[in-house]
Short mmCIF file of C-alpha atoms and ligand atoms in Angstrom, two decimals:
data_model
loop_
_atom_site.label_atom_id
_atom_site.label_comp_id
_atom_site.label_asym_id
_atom_site.label_seq_id
_atom_site.Cartn_x
_atom_site.Cartn_y
_atom_site.Cartn_z
CA MET A 1 140.40 76.81 165.03
CA THR A 2 140.58 79.35 162.05
CA THR A 3 138.36 78.57 159.12
CA LYS A 4 139.96 79.32 155.75
CA ARG A 5 138.19 81.79 153.76
CA ALA A 6 136.26 80.39 150.71
CA PRO A 7 137.61 81.51 147.17
CA THR A 8 135.35 84.23 145.68
CA ILE A 9 133.32 83.60 142.59
CA ARG A 10 135.82 86.03 140.70
CA SER A 11 138.83 83.95 141.72
CA LYS A 12 136.92 80.92 140.42
CA LEU A 13 136.25 82.49 137.21
CA VAL A 14 139.88 83.68 136.82
CA LEU A 15 140.73 79.95 137.54
CA LEU A 16 138.38 78.86 134.98
CA VAL A 17 139.64 81.23 132.33
CA MET A 18 143.35 80.04 133.20
CA ALA A 19 142.32 76.32 132.99
CA CYS A 20 140.85 76.76 129.52
CA VAL A 21 143.20 79.33 127.96
CA VAL A 22 146.65 77.94 129.39
CA PRO A 23 146.14 74.21 128.27
CA ALA A 24 144.87 75.35 124.89
CA SER A 25 147.77 77.64 124.31
CA LEU A 26 150.10 74.85 125.36
CA MET A 27 148.47 72.39 122.98
CA ALA A 28 148.87 75.07 120.22
CA VAL A 29 152.58 75.24 120.79
CA LEU A 30 152.96 71.58 120.77
CA LEU A 31 151.10 71.23 117.48
CA ILE A 32 153.04 74.20 116.23
CA ALA A 33 156.24 72.45 117.31
CA TYR A 34 155.12 69.18 115.79
CA ASP A 35 153.86 70.88 112.48
CA TYR A 36 157.48 72.86 112.51
CA GLN A 37 159.19 69.66 112.81
CA ARG A 38 157.24 67.86 110.16
CA ALA A 39 157.59 70.85 107.74
CA ARG A 40 161.56 70.93 108.59
CA GLU A 41 161.82 67.49 107.73
CA GLN A 42 159.96 68.01 104.61
CA LEU A 43 161.90 70.80 103.58
CA LEU A 44 165.17 68.95 104.11
CA ALA A 45 163.96 65.99 102.30
CA ASN A 46 162.84 68.21 99.36
CA SER A 47 166.29 70.26 99.55
CA LEU A 48 167.88 66.54 99.38
CA ASP A 49 165.90 65.86 96.27
CA THR A 50 166.99 69.31 94.76
CA ALA A 51 170.66 68.39 95.40
CA ARG A 52 170.31 65.09 93.80
CA ALA A 53 168.75 66.82 90.56
CA MET A 54 171.44 69.49 90.62
CA ILE A 55 174.16 67.01 90.87
CA SER A 56 172.70 65.17 88.02
CA VAL A 57 172.58 68.15 85.93
CA VAL A 58 176.22 68.63 86.75
CA ASP A 59 176.95 65.05 85.73
CA ARG A 60 174.72 65.39 82.39
CA ASP A 61 176.87 68.64 81.54
CA LEU A 62 180.16 66.75 82.24
CA ALA A 63 178.82 63.69 80.25
CA SER A 64 178.11 66.03 77.20
CA ILE A 65 181.59 67.53 77.34
CA GLU A 66 183.15 64.13 77.81
CA SER A 67 181.20 62.83 74.57
CA SER A 68 182.20 66.30 72.60
CA LEU A 69 185.68 65.39 73.52
CA VAL A 70 185.40 61.66 72.57
CA ALA A 71 183.97 62.77 69.08
CA LEU A 72 186.67 65.20 68.88
CA ALA A 73 189.37 62.80 69.65
CA THR A 74 188.69 60.89 66.39
CA SER A 75 189.44 63.90 64.47
CA PRO A 76 191.56 63.06 61.23
CA TYR A 77 193.30 66.48 61.86
CA ILE A 78 195.08 64.95 64.92
CA LYS A 79 196.31 61.59 63.01
CA SER A 80 197.37 63.85 60.23
CA GLY A 81 199.33 66.28 62.49
CA ASN A 82 197.22 69.22 61.00
CA PHE A 83 196.93 70.84 64.47
CA ARG A 84 195.97 74.33 62.84
CA ALA A 85 192.92 72.65 61.31
CA PHE A 86 192.29 70.68 64.76
CA TYR A 87 192.48 74.05 66.59
CA GLN A 88 189.91 75.44 64.18
CA GLN A 89 187.60 72.47 64.77
CA SER A 90 188.06 72.64 68.50
CA GLN A 91 187.07 76.43 68.29
CA THR A 92 184.06 75.43 66.34
CA VAL A 93 182.90 72.75 68.86
CA LEU A 94 183.44 75.45 71.73
CA LYS A 95 181.21 77.91 69.69
CA ASN A 96 178.53 75.51 68.90
CA GLN A 97 178.38 74.62 72.57
CA GLY A 98 178.42 78.26 73.55
CA SER A 99 181.41 77.43 75.97
CA GLN A 100 184.26 79.80 74.60
CA HIS A 101 184.34 81.75 77.71
CA ASP A 102 184.27 78.89 80.42
CA MET A 103 185.80 76.14 78.76
CA ASN A 104 189.01 75.55 76.57
CA ILE A 105 190.17 72.65 74.77
CA ALA A 106 193.81 71.42 74.98
CA LEU A 107 195.73 68.67 73.21
CA LEU A 108 198.64 67.19 75.08
CA ASP A 109 200.96 64.23 74.98
CA ILE A 110 202.03 62.16 78.07
CA THR A 111 204.79 64.36 78.92
CA GLY A 112 202.29 67.29 79.46
CA LYS A 113 203.47 69.28 76.30
CA GLN A 114 200.59 70.88 74.77
CA TYR A 115 200.08 70.98 70.92
CA ILE A 116 197.13 73.35 70.94
CA ASN A 117 195.10 75.49 73.47
CA THR A 118 192.20 77.19 72.54
CA ARG A 119 192.87 79.72 75.45
CA ARG A 120 195.81 80.90 73.29
CA PRO A 121 195.92 81.97 69.46
CA PHE A 122 197.30 78.95 67.51
CA GLY A 123 201.15 78.89 67.48
CA SER A 124 201.74 81.00 70.34
CA PRO A 125 204.00 79.36 72.84
CA LEU A 126 202.37 76.72 75.03
CA PRO A 127 203.52 75.14 78.29
CA THR A 128 205.52 71.88 77.97
CA ARG A 129 204.48 70.38 81.35
CA ASN A 130 200.78 70.00 82.77
CA ASN A 131 199.24 69.95 86.14
CA PHE A 132 196.08 68.18 85.04
CA PRO A 133 196.00 65.59 88.13
CA GLY A 134 194.21 62.66 86.25
CA MET A 135 196.29 62.65 83.19
CA ARG A 136 198.53 59.72 84.04
CA ALA A 137 195.34 57.68 84.74
CA ILE A 138 194.12 58.28 81.02
CA TYR A 139 197.11 56.66 79.59
CA GLU A 140 196.99 53.84 82.59
CA THR A 141 193.32 52.98 81.98
CA GLY A 142 192.67 54.22 78.49
CA ARG A 143 189.44 55.76 79.75
CA PRO A 144 188.30 59.17 80.35
CA VAL A 145 188.89 61.10 83.43
CA ILE A 146 187.28 64.03 85.17
CA SER A 147 189.76 65.88 87.31
CA ASP A 148 189.61 67.42 90.71
CA ILE A 149 190.14 71.15 90.70
CA PHE A 150 193.61 72.39 90.17
CA ILE A 151 195.42 75.55 88.90
CA GLY A 152 195.66 75.62 85.09
CA GLU A 153 199.03 76.01 83.60
CA VAL A 154 197.80 78.65 80.97
CA SER A 155 195.09 80.36 82.89
CA LYS A 156 196.90 80.38 86.13
CA ARG A 157 193.42 79.94 87.60
CA PRO A 158 191.41 77.15 89.48
CA LEU A 159 189.76 74.85 86.93
CA LEU A 160 188.74 71.49 86.15
CA ALA A 161 189.35 69.16 83.35
CA VAL A 162 187.78 66.31 81.64
CA GLY A 163 190.38 64.24 79.70
CA VAL A 164 189.86 61.61 77.07
CA PRO A 165 192.52 59.56 75.39
CA VAL A 166 193.26 60.02 71.67
CA PHE A 167 194.07 56.58 70.34
CA ASP A 168 196.60 56.18 67.25
CA PRO A 169 196.11 52.99 67.49
CA GLY A 170 197.68 53.14 70.89
CA ILE A 171 197.22 56.23 73.27
CA ARG A 172 199.07 58.94 71.81
CA TYR A 173 197.62 62.11 73.13
CA ASN A 174 194.96 63.11 75.65
CA LEU A 175 192.45 65.67 74.66
CA ASN A 176 191.29 67.80 77.64
CA ALA A 177 188.52 70.36 78.22
CA GLY A 178 189.50 72.63 80.98
CA ILE A 179 186.44 74.22 82.58
CA PHE A 180 186.39 77.31 84.65
CA PRO A 181 184.29 77.10 87.86
CA GLU A 182 181.93 79.77 86.54
CA ARG A 183 180.41 77.19 84.12
CA PHE A 184 179.02 75.14 87.29
CA GLU A 185 178.23 78.43 89.12
CA ARG A 186 176.07 79.12 86.17
CA LEU A 187 174.11 75.73 86.69
CA LEU A 188 173.84 76.35 90.42
CA LEU A 189 172.23 79.84 89.93
CA GLN A 190 169.92 78.41 87.22
CA GLN A 191 168.22 76.55 89.97
CA LYS A 192 166.90 79.53 91.65
CA LEU A 193 167.15 78.65 95.25
CA PRO A 194 165.53 80.99 97.86
CA ALA A 195 167.30 84.03 98.81
CA GLY A 196 169.93 83.36 101.47
CA TRP A 197 170.51 79.77 100.59
CA ILE A 198 173.99 78.73 99.62
CA ALA A 199 174.79 75.89 97.06
CA ALA A 200 178.28 74.59 96.19
CA ILE A 201 179.68 71.81 94.37
CA PHE A 202 182.61 69.93 95.80
CA ASP A 203 185.02 67.56 93.82
CA GLY A 204 186.11 64.15 94.93
CA ASN A 205 188.70 65.57 97.49
CA GLY A 206 186.30 67.91 99.09
CA LYS A 207 187.55 70.95 97.37
CA ILE A 208 185.09 73.69 96.31
CA VAL A 209 184.56 73.69 92.51
CA ALA A 210 181.62 76.28 92.52
CA ARG A 211 179.53 78.15 94.99
CA THR A 212 176.65 80.50 94.61
CA ARG A 213 178.21 83.13 96.84
CA ASP A 214 181.77 84.52 96.84
CA MET A 215 182.91 81.85 94.46
CA GLU A 216 186.18 83.69 93.38
CA ARG A 217 187.18 83.73 97.09
CA TYR A 218 186.41 80.05 97.61
CA ALA A 219 186.74 78.13 94.44
CA GLY A 220 189.70 75.67 94.73
CA LYS A 221 189.70 75.97 98.52
CA MET A 222 188.97 72.89 100.61
CA GLY A 223 185.28 72.48 102.03
CA THR A 224 185.03 73.25 105.78
CA PRO A 225 186.36 70.22 107.94
CA GLU A 226 182.77 69.43 109.00
CA MET A 227 181.65 69.21 105.54
CA VAL A 228 184.70 67.19 104.32
CA ARG A 229 184.24 64.79 107.03
CA HIS A 230 180.49 64.09 106.44
CA MET A 231 181.23 63.79 102.53
CA LYS A 232 183.86 61.28 103.43
CA THR A 233 181.46 58.95 105.52
CA ALA A 234 178.37 59.23 103.53
CA THR A 235 176.83 59.67 99.93
CA GLU A 236 174.07 61.92 101.13
CA ASP A 237 173.50 63.32 104.70
CA THR A 238 171.86 66.16 106.47
CA PHE A 239 173.66 68.05 109.33
CA GLU A 240 173.97 71.39 110.94
CA SER A 241 177.39 73.20 110.01
CA VAL A 242 178.82 76.67 109.67
CA THR A 243 179.88 78.01 106.41
CA TYR A 244 182.99 79.58 105.65
CA ASP A 245 181.13 83.12 105.84
CA GLY A 246 180.15 82.17 109.37
CA ILE A 247 176.68 81.45 108.57
CA SER A 248 174.90 78.63 110.45
CA VAL A 249 173.18 76.20 108.02
CA GLN A 250 171.26 73.06 107.89
CA THR A 251 173.32 71.21 105.13
CA VAL A 252 172.04 68.79 102.79
CA PHE A 253 174.25 67.17 100.18
CA SER A 254 174.39 64.38 97.57
CA ARG A 255 177.28 62.82 95.95
CA SER A 256 177.46 61.69 92.46
CA SER A 257 178.50 58.09 91.79
CA VAL A 258 179.61 59.15 88.30
CA SER A 259 182.02 62.04 88.95
CA ASN A 260 182.36 61.55 92.69
CA TRP A 261 181.53 65.15 92.97
CA SER A 262 179.00 66.35 95.78
CA LEU A 263 176.35 69.08 95.63
CA ALA A 264 175.64 70.62 98.97
CA ILE A 265 172.75 73.17 99.66
CA GLY A 266 173.02 75.22 102.98
CA ILE A 267 169.69 76.47 104.27
CA PRO A 268 170.38 79.22 106.97
CA THR A 269 169.22 78.15 110.25
CA GLN A 270 167.70 81.54 110.89
CA SER A 271 165.46 81.49 108.18
CA LEU A 272 164.52 77.86 109.00
CA HIS A 273 163.47 79.02 112.49
CA GLN A 274 162.23 82.54 111.30
CA GLU A 275 158.68 81.17 110.41
CA LEU A 276 158.58 79.22 113.70
CA ARG A 277 159.76 82.17 115.75
CA GLU A 278 157.05 84.31 114.11
CA THR A 279 154.11 81.98 114.56
CA LEU A 280 155.33 81.53 118.02
CA PHE A 281 155.37 85.33 118.62
CA TRP A 282 151.72 85.56 117.28
CA LEU A 283 150.75 82.75 119.22
CA VAL A 284 152.15 84.24 122.55
CA LEU A 285 150.64 87.67 121.55
CA ALA A 286 147.21 85.99 120.99
CA THR A 287 147.31 84.13 124.12
CA VAL A 288 148.15 87.08 126.11
CA GLY A 289 145.40 89.12 124.36
CA LEU A 290 142.96 86.41 124.83
CA LEU A 291 143.83 86.04 128.39
CA ILE A 292 143.53 89.79 129.10
CA CYS A 293 140.08 89.89 127.13
CA SER A 294 139.06 86.80 129.19
CA LEU A 295 140.13 87.75 132.55
CA ALA A 296 138.60 91.17 132.00
CA ALA A 297 135.34 89.29 131.09
CA ALA A 298 135.51 86.99 134.12
CA TRP A 299 136.38 89.78 136.32
CA ALA A 300 133.37 91.83 135.16
CA ILE A 301 130.99 88.78 135.22
CA GLY A 302 132.28 87.51 138.45
CA GLY A 303 131.53 91.18 139.86
CA ARG A 304 128.00 91.04 138.48
CA ILE A 305 127.44 87.53 140.04
CA ALA A 306 128.98 88.64 143.44
CA ASP A 307 126.82 91.99 143.29
CA SER A 308 123.63 89.53 142.85
CA VAL A 309 124.63 87.09 145.42
CA ASN A 310 125.37 89.94 147.92
CA GLY A 311 122.01 91.64 147.21
CA LEU A 312 120.56 88.44 149.09
CA THR A 313 122.60 89.43 152.22
CA GLY A 314 120.04 92.13 153.34
CA PRO A 315 116.78 90.23 152.71
CA ALA A 316 118.28 87.19 154.33
CA LEU A 317 119.09 89.24 157.46
CA ALA A 318 115.67 90.71 157.31
CA LEU A 319 114.17 87.28 157.35
CA GLY A 320 116.16 86.33 160.42
CA THR A 321 114.58 89.48 162.16
CA GLY A 322 111.18 88.28 161.25
CA GLU A 323 110.65 91.41 159.18
CA LYS A 324 108.67 91.23 155.72
CA VAL A 325 111.31 90.45 152.94
CA ASP A 326 111.27 92.30 149.78
CA VAL A 327 114.02 91.33 147.22
CA PRO A 328 114.41 93.49 144.16
CA PRO A 329 115.41 92.12 140.87
CA LEU A 330 119.05 90.82 140.90
CA HIS A 331 119.67 90.37 137.13
CA LEU A 332 120.73 86.95 137.59
CA ARG A 333 118.18 84.03 137.30
CA GLU A 334 119.48 81.93 140.09
CA ALA A 335 119.70 85.10 142.54
CA ASP A 336 116.34 85.96 141.67
CA GLU A 337 115.15 82.42 142.46
CA VAL A 338 116.73 82.41 145.92
CA GLY A 339 115.18 85.76 146.34
CA ALA A 340 111.80 84.71 145.64
CA SER A 341 112.37 81.75 147.81
CA LEU A 342 113.41 84.19 150.78
CA MET A 343 110.24 86.37 150.35
CA GLN A 344 108.13 83.18 150.25
CA ALA A 345 109.83 82.01 153.40
CA SER A 346 109.23 85.49 154.97
CA VAL A 347 105.65 85.16 154.08
CA MET A 348 105.35 81.60 155.70
CA LEU A 349 107.52 82.80 158.67
CA GLN A 350 104.95 85.74 159.23
CA ASN A 351 101.97 83.42 158.86
CA ALA A 352 103.80 80.90 161.35
CA GLN A 353 104.19 83.86 163.76
CA HIS A 354 100.64 84.95 163.43
CA ARG A 355 99.43 81.40 163.86
CA ALA A 356 101.55 81.20 167.01
CA ASN A 357 100.20 84.56 168.79
CA HIS A 358 96.51 84.47 167.21
CA ASP A 359 93.27 82.45 167.56
CA GLY A 360 92.72 80.50 164.35
CA LEU A 361 89.00 80.86 164.67
CA THR A 362 88.46 84.48 165.23
CA GLY A 363 91.84 85.87 164.31
CA LEU A 364 92.04 87.73 167.86
CA ALA A 365 95.28 87.59 169.82
CA ASN A 366 95.50 84.51 171.80
CA ARG A 367 96.52 84.09 175.42
CA THR A 368 100.28 84.19 174.84
CA LEU A 369 100.29 87.47 172.87
CA PHE A 370 97.57 88.86 175.31
CA ASN A 371 99.77 88.13 178.27
CA GLU A 372 102.92 89.76 176.35
CA ILE A 373 100.86 92.83 175.54
CA VAL A 374 99.56 93.32 179.02
CA ASN A 375 103.26 92.85 180.70
CA GLN A 376 104.43 95.53 178.17
CA GLN A 377 101.65 97.76 179.04
CA LEU A 378 102.14 97.35 182.60
CA LEU A 379 105.76 98.43 182.42
CA LEU A 380 104.48 101.54 180.89
CA CYS A 381 101.74 102.05 183.41
CA GLU A 382 104.30 101.47 186.01
CA ARG A 383 106.55 104.35 184.49
CA ASN A 384 103.66 106.64 183.68
CA GLN A 385 101.84 106.12 186.85
CA SER A 386 98.68 105.34 184.68
CA GLU A 387 95.95 102.72 185.18
CA LEU A 388 94.98 99.74 183.25
CA SER A 389 91.90 97.49 183.31
CA ILE A 390 91.45 93.94 182.29
CA LEU A 391 87.96 92.42 181.30
CA TYR A 392 87.32 88.66 181.59
CA ILE A 393 84.39 88.01 179.38
CA ASP A 394 82.73 84.45 179.30
CA LEU A 395 79.61 83.64 177.21
CA ASP A 396 76.47 82.63 179.21
CA GLY A 397 75.34 78.99 178.36
CA PHE A 398 77.32 78.82 175.11
CA LYS A 399 77.38 75.04 175.46
CA ILE A 400 73.64 75.01 175.03
CA THR A 401 73.77 76.88 171.76
CA ASN A 402 76.41 74.64 170.47
CA ASP A 403 74.20 71.69 171.31
CA LYS A 404 71.04 73.35 170.00
CA HIS A 405 72.25 74.66 166.65
CA GLY A 406 75.34 72.66 166.12
CA HIS A 407 79.23 73.28 166.28
CA GLU A 408 79.50 75.37 163.03
CA THR A 409 76.77 77.93 164.34
CA GLY A 410 78.59 77.92 167.57
CA ASP A 411 81.94 78.94 165.60
CA ARG A 412 79.90 81.51 163.64
CA LEU A 413 78.64 82.94 167.08
CA LEU A 414 82.06 83.00 168.33
CA ARG A 415 83.51 84.95 165.34
CA ASN A 416 80.57 87.37 165.70
CA VAL A 417 80.92 88.10 169.34
CA ALA A 418 84.68 88.64 168.67
CA SER A 419 83.74 91.50 166.22
CA ARG A 420 81.16 93.00 168.56
CA LEU A 421 83.81 93.02 171.29
CA LYS A 422 86.39 94.72 168.84
CA SER A 423 83.83 97.35 167.59
CA GLY A 424 82.74 98.20 171.13
CA ILE A 425 86.46 99.10 172.48
CA ARG A 426 88.95 101.79 171.56
CA ASN A 427 91.68 101.16 168.73
CA SER A 428 94.41 101.15 171.28
CA ASP A 429 92.60 98.48 173.54
CA VAL A 430 93.48 94.75 172.72
CA VAL A 431 90.83 92.00 172.55
CA ALA A 432 91.96 88.38 173.05
CA ARG A 433 90.22 84.96 172.86
CA LEU A 434 91.58 82.96 175.77
CA GLY A 435 90.11 79.57 174.85
CA GLY A 436 86.43 78.07 174.33
CA ASP A 437 83.88 80.93 175.02
CA GLU A 438 86.36 83.08 176.93
CA PHE A 439 87.61 86.42 176.08
CA ALA A 440 89.78 89.15 177.51
CA ILE A 441 90.28 92.89 176.87
CA VAL A 442 93.10 95.08 178.04
CA MET A 443 92.17 98.75 178.29
CA VAL A 444 95.13 101.15 178.74
CA GLY A 445 94.89 104.14 180.73
CA THR A 446 91.30 103.09 181.95
CA ASP A 447 90.33 103.05 185.52
CA MET A 448 87.94 100.87 186.93
CA LYS A 449 84.76 103.36 186.72
CA ASN A 450 85.54 103.60 182.94
CA ALA A 451 86.04 100.17 182.55
CA LYS A 452 82.61 99.28 184.22
CA ILE A 453 81.11 101.53 181.56
CA THR A 454 82.57 99.98 178.53
CA ALA A 455 81.97 96.44 179.94
CA GLU A 456 78.23 97.34 180.41
CA LYS A 457 78.05 98.43 176.92
CA LEU A 458 79.75 95.25 175.92
CA VAL A 459 77.32 93.08 177.77
CA GLN A 460 74.49 95.05 176.09
CA GLY A 461 76.00 94.74 172.52
CA VAL A 462 76.82 91.01 172.98
CA SER A 463 73.33 90.17 174.05
CA GLU A 464 71.94 91.75 170.76
CA PRO A 465 70.42 88.56 168.78
CA TYR A 466 72.58 87.19 165.93
CA VAL A 467 70.74 86.30 162.90
CA PHE A 468 72.53 83.41 160.54
CA ASP A 469 70.82 82.48 157.35
CA GLY A 470 67.32 83.55 158.84
CA LEU A 471 68.22 81.84 162.23
CA SER A 472 67.98 84.18 165.14
CA VAL A 473 70.46 83.07 168.14
CA SER A 474 70.88 84.63 171.38
CA ILE A 475 73.65 84.69 173.72
CA SER A 476 74.80 86.85 176.67
CA ALA A 477 78.04 87.29 178.37
CA SER A 478 79.44 87.83 182.09
CA ILE A 479 82.31 90.15 182.60
CA GLY A 480 84.79 90.47 185.46
CA ILE A 481 87.02 93.35 185.85
CA ALA A 482 90.52 93.87 187.43
CA THR A 483 92.38 97.02 187.42
CA TYR A 484 96.02 97.82 187.91
CA PRO A 485 97.41 98.78 190.42
CA ASP A 486 94.43 98.01 192.67
CA SER A 487 93.74 94.28 191.87
CA GLY A 488 97.16 93.46 190.92
CA VAL A 489 100.57 94.17 189.24
CA THR A 490 101.11 91.18 186.78
CA SER A 491 99.13 90.05 183.77
CA GLN A 492 98.70 86.65 185.37
CA ALA A 493 97.42 88.19 188.66
CA LEU A 494 95.07 90.67 186.90
CA LEU A 495 93.46 88.00 184.71
CA HIS A 496 93.05 85.64 187.96
CA ARG A 497 91.27 88.38 189.59
CA ALA A 498 89.15 89.34 186.64
CA ASP A 499 88.42 85.69 186.15
CA ARG A 500 87.15 85.45 189.84
CA ALA A 501 85.03 88.68 189.37
CA MET A 502 83.69 87.04 186.24
CA TYR A 503 82.70 84.04 188.11
CA LYS A 504 81.02 86.23 190.82
CA ALA A 505 79.13 87.77 187.87
CA LYS A 506 77.81 84.44 186.67
CA GLY A 507 76.99 83.62 190.46
CA LEU A 508 74.99 86.54 190.51
CA GLY A 509 72.81 85.59 187.63
CA ARG A 510 74.91 86.11 184.51
CA ARG A 511 74.72 88.86 181.91
CA ARG A 512 76.34 91.36 184.16
CA VAL A 513 79.53 93.01 185.03
CA GLU A 514 81.71 92.45 188.33
CA ALA A 515 84.69 94.27 189.70
CA ALA A 516 87.31 92.52 191.42
CA PRO A 517 87.99 93.94 194.76
CA SER A 518 91.15 95.90 195.65
CA ALA A 519 94.07 93.55 196.57
N1 GTP B 601 81.53 75.76 168.58
C1 GTP B 601 82.62 75.97 169.33
N2 GTP B 601 82.41 75.41 170.66
C2 GTP B 601 83.50 75.53 171.67
C3 GTP B 601 84.69 75.94 171.02
N3 GTP B 601 85.60 75.86 172.10
C4 GTP B 601 84.80 75.42 173.18
N4 GTP B 601 83.54 75.12 172.75
C5 GTP B 601 82.49 74.78 173.53
O1 GTP B 601 81.93 75.83 174.50
C6 GTP B 601 81.26 75.29 175.48
C7 GTP B 601 81.67 76.04 176.75
O2 GTP B 601 80.89 75.53 177.79
P1 GTP B 601 81.14 75.66 179.25
O3 GTP B 601 82.48 76.39 179.58
O4 GTP B 601 80.67 74.63 180.07
O5 GTP B 601 80.14 77.17 179.47
P2 GTP B 601 78.78 77.48 179.18
O6 GTP B 601 78.15 76.36 178.59
O7 GTP B 601 78.77 78.65 178.46
O8 GTP B 601 78.12 77.60 180.66
P3 GTP B 601 78.65 78.82 181.42
O9 GTP B 601 79.99 79.08 181.26
O10 GTP B 601 78.50 78.07 182.88
O11 GTP B 601 77.58 79.81 181.15
C8 GTP B 601 81.72 73.83 175.55
O12 GTP B 601 80.78 73.00 175.01
C9 GTP B 601 82.81 73.71 174.58
O13 GTP B 601 82.65 72.17 173.73
C10 GTP B 601 84.81 76.31 169.64
O14 GTP B 601 85.74 76.64 169.44
N5 GTP B 601 83.65 76.22 169.00
#
């Protein structure tokens, strides 16, 4: 079975960064899209308000022209047939309105015959028929009429007309104001729409009356089929279309209930989306920048954490081998804490190891460790053809000392005997407490003769009185000696032989040394 490798801290941090940055960016995109949608709707609503305001400006202009004509239609010069005077009066009205260039006044009868036309000097020949589309309606209804756009007989240019009846007392003439599209173009331009926006006025048939761009080219032409279709079905609407110039626009229009004319504003789709595109561009740039910085930071931080954690590997392995563990600062609190725990565990392990191999009272090696050491030394002796002696030491009458002076004094005596034994041998020799009042010493490279000399000295040393807080305590020791290879070749065999020799020493009167016989 294969185990899947766990992810690294770096990959986890990278995931964390992605988990933070990506949803935040998506949320930002959603908010921007929502905000854009609201701003767009607001802009279209505002543009529709502007279209309404602009068409009402057009309506007011037409109404003021109409009222001027109604007033002029009551001129006594018409009734008296003094057309020269009426011509002058009409010129004065135009002059007062500042409309000499974009408007003319003409007096016609039902046949279309013109009596005066301010576009021509008085008395010059005038057309005897007229194209004014609403003229018949004036005679039929007796009410003022605002025409759709048509080609003027005199100017031969697209123009519009406002016509009012002249009563005498029945309708005798109609008085028309012919208006050039430039007048409405001026009205459109006065609104100062943002650059790139297109505004246009359409008559009741959907023909272009005026336009803020290329008006000469398009005035009198039908609006685009899309525009005409929408104007026919609604009085106000918002829709997407393409202008004659091929520009994709968001169109809003409003139709006047007075003149039946419509005013449309076209907002180029590109400019409408431009801001969104720019905002999204910066957002993407910021997200990518943020991601790169965050990932770099995550990579660096992840690397540092990984280094700190990896720094624990060596100490952890050292702990397994029982070595003393020393963990240097890892510059990460959690790793430092684990390091401190490893060092503490190492101390505890070493203490436990020491306890397992040493006697708690005297600190000497215990029987287990002693056997281990002897067995190791025996291997060396075998290879080096050298000798080794074991001393088995038992205190004489220790029970009496215990009973007489108490267990505590007995412990103290055992500790002091241990130190005298240690100080009585070479550093390379090892002394152990086998249990109770029994000790053993292994002397490497020492034959029986020399072992005996040392043992004698030890019997002497141990027998010196001990003084504890003014109390003098005496004890002696009996020692049995066994030597490799003569007495045995294993630790157990040698100890056994030395033990037997020690018992022999006891039997022979204590406080003496006895050698084990050759095996
Ligand atoms: N104070 C103290 N006494 C101990 C300890 N371990 C064993 N003893 C005592 O040591 C005494 C050993 O007595 P024995 O083995 O009978 O030997 P002995 O009294 O020295 O007599 P011989 O060996 O025959 O000379 C016993 O009374 C044990 O209770 C210890 O750690 N501390």
